[in-house]
Amino acid sequence: WYCNIYGYLSIHITMDLTRDQVELIILLCLVYITWGLTDSIQAPFYPLEAEEKGASSTESGPVFGIIYLAMFLFGPVFGHYMPRLGVKYVFIFGVLGTAICACLFGFLGYFPTKWSFLGTSYGLRFLTGVAEAGAWSSILTIIAAVFQDRVTFVYSLTQGAFGFAEILGPSIGGILFEVGDFILPFEISGGLCLVIGIIAIWRLPKLVGSSFCKSSITSDSSSTSQSSLSSFKEMLSDSRVLLALFGTVFGAVCQGFIETYLETYLDIFGLSVSQIGVSFLAMSVPYMLATPLWGWLADTKLLPELISPAGNILIFCSFLLIGPASYLPLEPNLFLTEIGLGVLGVGTAATLTATFALAQKQALHAVHCTSDEAQSVVSGLWTSAFSFGSFLGPTIGGSLVDWLGFTGATAILQGWSAVMLIIDVFVLCSKLGRQSGLELKNKGNWERDLYQRIE
């Protein structure tokens, strides 16, 4: 199966990539699939298990979001120390840590008391977030270094794979839970993550290059640390990087909010569990399909500065239909909600792809550090921003839903998308103005050179 996919991609899709690059893309996508499964496989049955232990939904709910809090906190840490630790070793830590934590999570069913069950759940999910922060940062650094001309497209493929796994995770988890109780889903997903991870670790030096995988610590480690700190400060002081990270937070907030509170809203339609699951697919499948398309466009056809406002326009329009918005004279309609979810999936795919491309593009223009160091830092910052949004959406969204209702909360997100659109237009106009000025300057230089040659 692996060889068949490898041969198909080599012949039909990526004629301009080497065989090693094609294999690397496949391995990275498989790794992201295993992470998507470990993150989402517990969704249908963990609340039930927690309830049997005596835990309320308020007590067990943070278990789902704490992984993103850990990624938010440790993403910049791994990005900062990546040049010293080495990409390979951070990747090994992330892959093995994620797999081990997933396997250990399956034994929580044997904990008899509520707080031993919840406390260990919080601890393992937090450690999983730390491991995934390192793994995500290392993979984004690898992608930026190996696929310099196709960074956004390859990134979008990995995110599409991750989204695909998150779609299948709850369904697979429910089936495995019925077959083997609480432990089986985690041992299957954790074991799969371990096997794929070991294969990726074994092949990584061959596919990426042993010199790139090694730590950049030399005899002068203090200068390496100082250079890494300089790149971190430079990226954080760049307003364009900060705007890209802000857009990343917004896209992740939209996803996290809908994934957490859509089920509660759909209760008004009297849907069954399977019908609610199909409603989630209305957003997830378009996101999975649109992400590689936006990535390809960002690398070949369109500027990321154009893709980002397109995504925010789609998000704005989607919240007109989901609910619909509280200020519209429309009654809740399931068909319109499903259409809105599909538009939201395409819009968030555009926003997240564009912000990643914009952040990586700014890393290439770093002045006080090498491009590799800047890309490592930006990868960590982008991971942190995405994780913060994924944590913020369910956390703040709960208060908004209690205060304003679901449709009132979506109106707040719609207003946020309008603000992001205004910022995007300002950034686009600034870029076009700089390009026009540069063209005029180059034209003036060319005329002066011509006069000198005539003289």
JSON list of C-alpha atoms in Angstrom, two decimals, residues 280-375:
[
{"chain": "A", "resi": 280, "resn": "PHE", "atom": "CA", "xyz": [-19.58, 17.96, 11.59]},
{"chain": "A", "resi": 281, "resn": "LEU", "atom": "CA", "xyz": [-18.41, 16.44, 8.31]},
{"chain": "A", "resi": 282, "resn": "ALA", "atom": "CA", "xyz": [-20.03, 19.37, 6.51]},
{"chain": "A", "resi": 283, "resn": "MET", "atom": "CA", "xyz": [-17.20, 21.56, 7.81]},
{"chain": "A", "resi": 284, "resn": "SER", "atom": "CA", "xyz": [-14.36, 19.04, 8.13]},
{"chain": "A", "resi": 285, "resn": "VAL", "atom": "CA", "xyz": [-14.50, 17.55, 4.62]},
{"chain": "A", "resi": 286, "resn": "PRO", "atom": "CA", "xyz": [-14.39, 20.94, 2.80]},
{"chain": "A", "resi": 287, "resn": "TYR", "atom": "CA", "xyz": [-11.53, 21.96, 5.08]},
{"chain": "A", "resi": 288, "resn": "MET", "atom": "CA", "xyz": [-9.63, 18.78, 4.28]},
{"chain": "A", "resi": 289, "resn": "LEU", "atom": "CA", "xyz": [-10.14, 19.21, 0.52]},
{"chain": "A", "resi": 290, "resn": "ALA", "atom": "CA", "xyz": [-9.59, 22.98, 0.38]},
{"chain": "A", "resi": 291, "resn": "THR", "atom": "CA", "xyz": [-6.36, 23.10, 2.40]},
{"chain": "A", "resi": 292, "resn": "PRO", "atom": "CA", "xyz": [-4.11, 21.51, -0.29]},
{"chain": "A", "resi": 293, "resn": "LEU", "atom": "CA", "xyz": [-5.82, 23.63, -2.96]},
{"chain": "A", "resi": 294, "resn": "TRP", "atom": "CA", "xyz": [-5.12, 26.88, -1.10]},
{"chain": "A", "resi": 295, "resn": "GLY", "atom": "CA", "xyz": [-1.56, 25.72, -0.48]},
{"chain": "A", "resi": 296, "resn": "TRP", "atom": "CA", "xyz": [-0.99, 25.05, -4.17]},
{"chain": "A", "resi": 297, "resn": "LEU", "atom": "CA", "xyz": [-2.45, 28.45, -5.07]},
{"chain": "A", "resi": 298, "resn": "ALA", "atom": "CA", "xyz": [-0.25, 30.20, -2.49]},
{"chain": "A", "resi": 299, "resn": "ASP", "atom": "CA", "xyz": [2.87, 28.58, -3.94]},
{"chain": "A", "resi": 300, "resn": "THR", "atom": "CA", "xyz": [2.07, 28.98, -7.64]},
{"chain": "A", "resi": 301, "resn": "LYS", "atom": "CA", "xyz": [-0.76, 31.36, -8.53]},
{"chain": "A", "resi": 302, "resn": "LEU", "atom": "CA", "xyz": [-1.82, 33.80, -5.81]},
{"chain": "A", "resi": 303, "resn": "LEU", "atom": "CA", "xyz": [-0.14, 35.93, -3.17]},
{"chain": "A", "resi": 304, "resn": "PRO", "atom": "CA", "xyz": [-0.87, 34.87, 0.42]},
{"chain": "A", "resi": 305, "resn": "GLU", "atom": "CA", "xyz": [-1.90, 38.51, 0.94]},
{"chain": "A", "resi": 306, "resn": "LEU", "atom": "CA", "xyz": [-4.82, 37.80, -1.44]},
{"chain": "A", "resi": 307, "resn": "ILE", "atom": "CA", "xyz": [-5.75, 34.40, -0.01]},
{"chain": "A", "resi": 308, "resn": "SER", "atom": "CA", "xyz": [-6.05, 35.69, 3.56]},
{"chain": "A", "resi": 309, "resn": "PRO", "atom": "CA", "xyz": [-8.79, 38.29, 2.84]},
{"chain": "A", "resi": 310, "resn": "ALA", "atom": "CA", "xyz": [-10.60, 35.73, 0.69]},
{"chain": "A", "resi": 311, "resn": "GLY", "atom": "CA", "xyz": [-10.65, 33.40, 3.69]},
{"chain": "A", "resi": 312, "resn": "ASN", "atom": "CA", "xyz": [-11.95, 36.11, 6.01]},
{"chain": "A", "resi": 313, "resn": "ILE", "atom": "CA", "xyz": [-14.70, 37.03, 3.54]},
{"chain": "A", "resi": 314, "resn": "LEU", "atom": "CA", "xyz": [-15.79, 33.38, 3.45]},
{"chain": "A", "resi": 315, "resn": "ILE", "atom": "CA", "xyz": [-15.75, 33.18, 7.26]},
{"chain": "A", "resi": 316, "resn": "PHE", "atom": "CA", "xyz": [-17.84, 36.36, 7.48]},
{"chain": "A", "resi": 317, "resn": "CYS", "atom": "CA", "xyz": [-20.39, 34.95, 5.03]},
{"chain": "A", "resi": 318, "resn": "SER", "atom": "CA", "xyz": [-20.49, 31.57, 6.76]},
{"chain": "A", "resi": 319, "resn": "PHE", "atom": "CA", "xyz": [-21.64, 33.12, 10.05]},
{"chain": "A", "resi": 320, "resn": "LEU", "atom": "CA", "xyz": [-24.55, 34.71, 8.19]},
{"chain": "A", "resi": 321, "resn": "LEU", "atom": "CA", "xyz": [-25.84, 31.18, 7.62]},
{"chain": "A", "resi": 322, "resn": "ILE", "atom": "CA", "xyz": [-24.72, 29.26, 10.72]},
{"chain": "A", "resi": 323, "resn": "GLY", "atom": "CA", "xyz": [-27.41, 30.01, 13.26]},
{"chain": "A", "resi": 324, "resn": "PRO", "atom": "CA", "xyz": [-28.21, 32.23, 11.34]},
{"chain": "A", "resi": 325, "resn": "ALA", "atom": "CA", "xyz": [-26.76, 35.44, 12.78]},
{"chain": "A", "resi": 326, "resn": "SER", "atom": "CA", "xyz": [-28.97, 36.84, 15.56]},
{"chain": "A", "resi": 327, "resn": "TYR", "atom": "CA", "xyz": [-29.47, 40.21, 13.86]},
{"chain": "A", "resi": 328, "resn": "LEU", "atom": "CA", "xyz": [-30.94, 38.66, 10.69]},
{"chain": "A", "resi": 329, "resn": "PRO", "atom": "CA", "xyz": [-34.72, 38.10, 10.41]},
{"chain": "A", "resi": 330, "resn": "LEU", "atom": "CA", "xyz": [-34.25, 34.40, 9.65]},
{"chain": "A", "resi": 331, "resn": "GLU", "atom": "CA", "xyz": [-35.35, 31.29, 11.49]},
{"chain": "A", "resi": 332, "resn": "PRO", "atom": "CA", "xyz": [-32.84, 28.50, 12.24]},
{"chain": "A", "resi": 333, "resn": "ASN", "atom": "CA", "xyz": [-32.55, 26.26, 9.21]},
{"chain": "A", "resi": 334, "resn": "LEU", "atom": "CA", "xyz": [-30.57, 23.03, 9.09]},
{"chain": "A", "resi": 335, "resn": "PHE", "atom": "CA", "xyz": [-29.87, 23.26, 5.35]},
{"chain": "A", "resi": 336, "resn": "LEU", "atom": "CA", "xyz": [-28.49, 26.80, 5.63]},
{"chain": "A", "resi": 337, "resn": "THR", "atom": "CA", "xyz": [-26.43, 25.75, 8.64]},
{"chain": "A", "resi": 338, "resn": "GLU", "atom": "CA", "xyz": [-24.87, 22.88, 6.67]},
{"chain": "A", "resi": 339, "resn": "ILE", "atom": "CA", "xyz": [-23.99, 25.24, 3.80]},
{"chain": "A", "resi": 340, "resn": "GLY", "atom": "CA", "xyz": [-22.52, 27.72, 6.25]},
{"chain": "A", "resi": 341, "resn": "LEU", "atom": "CA", "xyz": [-20.37, 25.00, 7.82]},
{"chain": "A", "resi": 342, "resn": "GLY", "atom": "CA", "xyz": [-18.99, 24.07, 4.41]},
{"chain": "A", "resi": 343, "resn": "VAL", "atom": "CA", "xyz": [-18.16, 27.71, 3.63]},
{"chain": "A", "resi": 344, "resn": "LEU", "atom": "CA", "xyz": [-16.53, 28.03, 7.06]},
{"chain": "A", "resi": 345, "resn": "GLY", "atom": "CA", "xyz": [-14.33, 24.99, 6.37]},
{"chain": "A", "resi": 346, "resn": "VAL", "atom": "CA", "xyz": [-13.09, 26.48, 3.10]},
{"chain": "A", "resi": 347, "resn": "GLY", "atom": "CA", "xyz": [-12.60, 29.90, 4.73]},
{"chain": "A", "resi": 348, "resn": "THR", "atom": "CA", "xyz": [-10.58, 28.67, 7.72]},
{"chain": "A", "resi": 349, "resn": "ALA", "atom": "CA", "xyz": [-8.46, 26.56, 5.37]},
{"chain": "A", "resi": 350, "resn": "ALA", "atom": "CA", "xyz": [-7.63, 29.70, 3.38]},
{"chain": "A", "resi": 351, "resn": "THR", "atom": "CA", "xyz": [-6.88, 31.77, 6.49]},
{"chain": "A", "resi": 352, "resn": "LEU", "atom": "CA", "xyz": [-4.60, 29.22, 8.16]},
{"chain": "A", "resi": 353, "resn": "THR", "atom": "CA", "xyz": [-2.75, 28.40, 4.93]},
{"chain": "A", "resi": 354, "resn": "ALA", "atom": "CA", "xyz": [-2.19, 32.07, 4.11]},
{"chain": "A", "resi": 355, "resn": "THR", "atom": "CA", "xyz": [-0.98, 33.00, 7.60]},
{"chain": "A", "resi": 356, "resn": "PHE", "atom": "CA", "xyz": [1.52, 30.14, 7.57]},
{"chain": "A", "resi": 357, "resn": "ALA", "atom": "CA", "xyz": [2.81, 31.22, 4.16]},
{"chain": "A", "resi": 358, "resn": "LEU", "atom": "CA", "xyz": [3.08, 34.86, 5.26]},
{"chain": "A", "resi": 359, "resn": "ALA", "atom": "CA", "xyz": [4.98, 33.98, 8.43]},
{"chain": "A", "resi": 360, "resn": "GLN", "atom": "CA", "xyz": [7.43, 31.72, 6.58]},
{"chain": "A", "resi": 361, "resn": "LYS", "atom": "CA", "xyz": [7.93, 34.34, 3.87]},
{"chain": "A", "resi": 362, "resn": "GLN", "atom": "CA", "xyz": [8.94, 36.89, 6.49]},
{"chain": "A", "resi": 363, "resn": "ALA", "atom": "CA", "xyz": [11.43, 34.40, 7.93]},
{"chain": "A", "resi": 364, "resn": "LEU", "atom": "CA", "xyz": [13.27, 34.40, 4.59]},
{"chain": "A", "resi": 365, "resn": "HIS", "atom": "CA", "xyz": [13.87, 38.15, 4.98]},
{"chain": "A", "resi": 366, "resn": "ALA", "atom": "CA", "xyz": [15.46, 37.87, 8.43]},
{"chain": "A", "resi": 367, "resn": "VAL", "atom": "CA", "xyz": [18.44, 40.20, 8.86]},
{"chain": "A", "resi": 368, "resn": "HIS", "atom": "CA", "xyz": [20.06, 39.35, 12.18]},
{"chain": "A", "resi": 369, "resn": "CYS", "atom": "CA", "xyz": [19.96, 35.56, 11.80]},
{"chain": "A", "resi": 370, "resn": "THR", "atom": "CA", "xyz": [20.08, 32.83, 9.18]},
{"chain": "A", "resi": 371, "resn": "SER", "atom": "CA", "xyz": [16.92, 31.82, 7.35]},
{"chain": "A", "resi": 372, "resn": "ASP", "atom": "CA", "xyz": [17.03, 28.34, 8.95]},
{"chain": "A", "resi": 373, "resn": "GLU", "atom": "CA", "xyz": [17.07, 29.84, 12.45]},
{"chain": "A", "resi": 374, "resn": "ALA", "atom": "CA", "xyz": [14.25, 32.24, 11.57]},
{"chain": "A", "resi": 375, "resn": "GLN", "atom": "CA", "xyz": [12.16, 29.42, 10.07]}
]
